[in-house]
XYZ file of C-alpha atoms in Angstrom:
218
model
C 0.464 -0.070 -0.305
C 1.497 3.266 -1.002
C 1.843 6.492 2.015
C -0.704 8.492 0.387
C -3.515 5.418 0.506
C -2.037 4.538 3.849
C -2.728 8.781 5.460
C -6.616 8.538 3.814
C -7.294 5.372 5.869
C -5.654 7.314 9.285
C -8.000 10.647 8.689
C -10.433 8.133 8.205
C -10.557 6.548 11.056
C -9.414 9.594 13.322
C -13.069 10.853 14.596
C -15.013 14.144 14.210
C -14.919 16.964 15.994
C -18.955 17.057 15.080
C -19.232 13.423 16.575
C -18.549 14.186 20.704
C -20.870 14.151 22.765
C -22.655 17.254 23.715
C -24.978 18.673 26.556
C -27.752 20.008 26.560
C -28.030 23.401 27.694
C -30.728 21.798 30.768
C -28.163 19.775 31.443
C -25.532 22.550 32.157
C -27.479 24.740 34.226
C -28.226 21.902 35.999
C -24.279 20.726 35.742
C -24.240 24.429 37.652
C -26.061 24.105 40.397
C -24.689 22.755 43.816
C -25.706 20.241 45.145
C -27.487 21.206 48.664
C -26.182 19.128 52.217
C -28.663 17.061 52.892
C -30.822 17.446 57.115
C -28.343 14.863 57.644
C -24.909 16.679 56.746
C -26.218 19.373 57.916
C -27.532 17.981 61.083
C -23.902 16.807 61.239
C -22.048 20.079 61.124
C -24.473 22.060 63.702
C -23.219 19.513 66.363
C -20.206 21.253 68.624
C -16.726 19.329 68.473
C -16.353 18.488 71.924
C -13.373 19.686 73.816
C -10.322 18.396 75.545
C -10.328 19.022 78.814
C -7.195 20.477 78.020
C -9.132 23.420 75.798
C -11.529 23.590 77.675
C -9.116 24.777 80.832
C -7.360 27.097 77.895
C -10.841 28.441 77.086
C -11.259 29.536 80.797
C -8.261 30.478 81.005
C -8.265 33.496 78.851
C -11.482 34.327 79.966
C -10.464 34.657 83.723
C -7.826 36.879 81.808
C -9.976 38.659 80.176
C -12.840 40.280 83.455
C -8.777 40.609 84.892
C -8.256 42.937 82.682
C -11.647 45.135 82.674
C -11.709 44.689 86.175
C -7.771 46.364 86.595
C -9.776 48.844 83.626
C -13.218 49.783 86.454
C -10.860 50.543 88.582
C -8.749 53.114 87.107
C -11.674 54.663 85.699
C -12.860 55.279 89.412
C -9.771 56.173 90.545
C -9.238 58.999 87.800
C -13.095 60.074 88.274
C -12.760 60.062 92.240
C -9.015 62.238 92.222
C -10.944 64.242 89.820
C -13.619 64.837 92.673
C -11.846 65.326 95.113
C -10.236 68.233 93.235
C -12.972 69.602 92.566
C -14.251 69.622 95.786
C -11.305 71.648 97.276
C -10.702 74.088 94.314
C -14.264 74.994 94.910
C -12.907 75.051 98.890
C -10.547 77.154 97.598
C -11.992 79.750 94.727
C -15.200 79.803 96.537
C -15.143 83.348 98.125
C -13.112 84.626 94.412
C -16.233 86.637 93.641
C -16.662 88.435 96.786
C -13.153 89.275 96.901
C -13.272 90.898 93.498
C -15.154 92.927 94.494
C -13.954 94.129 97.972
C -10.171 94.934 97.021
C -11.990 98.322 94.804
C -13.263 99.541 97.898
C -10.714 98.504 100.144
C -8.280 100.807 98.440
C -10.651 102.946 97.942
C -10.624 103.823 101.671
C -6.845 103.046 101.625
C -7.021 106.165 98.224
C -8.827 108.267 102.071
C -6.371 107.566 104.729
C -3.164 109.087 103.089
C -5.063 111.973 101.455
C -6.769 112.504 105.417
C -3.109 114.890 105.897
C -4.066 116.649 103.184
C -7.220 117.290 103.852
C -9.146 116.412 106.542
C -12.025 116.426 104.662
C -11.902 114.151 102.367
C -11.148 111.882 104.438
C -15.076 111.793 106.144
C -16.277 111.663 101.595
C -13.971 108.514 101.658
C -15.419 106.675 104.379
C -19.158 108.154 103.155
C -18.153 106.625 99.934
C -16.983 103.126 100.953
C -19.961 103.207 103.101
C -21.377 104.009 100.648
C -19.731 100.895 98.685
C -20.555 97.949 100.630
C -24.378 98.513 101.400
C -24.451 98.208 96.952
C -22.360 95.589 98.247
C -24.252 93.473 100.511
C -27.152 94.229 98.269
C -25.575 93.043 95.618
C -25.484 89.786 97.377
C -28.802 89.100 98.924
C -27.438 91.293 101.886
C -30.463 93.262 104.601
C -30.312 94.511 108.201
C -31.490 92.883 110.930
C -34.767 95.434 112.514
C -33.404 95.721 116.140
C -34.356 99.073 117.597
C -37.145 99.627 119.120
C -38.144 95.350 118.290
C -39.135 93.645 120.414
C -36.866 91.062 121.756
C -36.649 87.961 118.715
C -33.801 85.108 119.983
C -33.825 83.919 116.354
C -32.336 86.757 115.565
C -31.086 89.230 118.512
C -28.569 87.942 120.406
C -28.958 89.968 123.593
C -26.044 90.950 126.057
C -27.231 93.588 128.990
C -30.846 94.454 130.270
C -31.859 97.892 131.349
C -34.889 98.282 133.932
C -36.747 101.192 131.691
C -40.207 101.889 131.987
C -40.518 103.992 129.142
C -40.136 100.577 127.156
C -41.814 97.053 127.994
C -40.184 94.954 128.389
C -38.057 92.627 126.473
C -37.520 95.516 124.119
C -34.313 96.222 121.552
C -33.244 100.040 123.565
C -29.847 99.528 122.856
C -28.508 97.790 119.950
C -24.074 97.195 120.049
C -23.658 95.992 115.787
C -25.721 95.424 113.296
C -27.050 91.390 112.714
C -27.682 90.578 109.150
C -29.808 88.318 107.016
C -27.927 86.784 103.905
C -31.673 85.926 101.986
C -33.858 84.906 104.787
C -30.975 82.903 106.926
C -29.416 84.423 109.911
C -26.202 85.375 108.602
C -25.442 87.129 111.696
C -27.406 88.298 115.021
C -27.734 91.160 116.276
C -26.351 92.663 119.417
C -28.978 94.525 121.829
C -29.546 95.463 125.645
C -33.320 94.990 126.099
C -35.466 96.825 128.164
C -36.792 94.897 131.581
C -38.953 96.255 134.319
C -37.300 98.541 137.376
C -37.464 96.691 140.810
C -39.823 98.272 143.106
C -38.833 100.812 145.683
C -38.836 99.813 149.369
C -41.208 103.379 149.805
C -43.757 101.917 146.444
C -45.278 99.046 149.270
C -49.097 98.832 148.799
C -50.501 100.003 152.181
C -52.007 97.159 153.524
C -48.776 94.790 152.504
C -46.843 97.641 155.497
C -50.503 96.681 157.958
C -49.900 93.936 157.271
C -46.051 93.516 158.396
C -46.749 95.710 160.896
């Protein structure tokens, strides 16, 4: 057989590309859809793996370490809050009168000016003191401070402090007849009680005894 005939025979024996097996579109789609696991396979996958004693111990140690760290953080936060509150409290005590002091300083400056000018002009001292008195009164009123009524008032132990008593037939008993130092309210609370002298009934004189009592004695 010639070489040409052998080549033709070989070509006839080789399978053609058109003879290969082909898939329909439906078969191709079915092949591409992933297969869902069966209920048995799903149940097996959901069953947690049982830990060994060593693994459980390690897990608990990690939990304990996390709790300790959290406790330390909370303790540090609490300590920081406590320190901040203590500092704020100390500052509020140390500087609670800051506003009042700022208002008093100018009044004190005016007093020093009045004293410095007293030698050159004595009248200026009186004027300076009067001005300072008005400034103090304005400051007290601004701070809701007002004087406690005293002279001519009935003695009130809640707002008056008795220094002494003087016999008087011109006043009712326990009437304030002298004011040693003025008292003040702060809003409605007694800031300083008024220090006063009150009246009392005069002691009976021997010459004023009733006649009946004298006759009975005789």
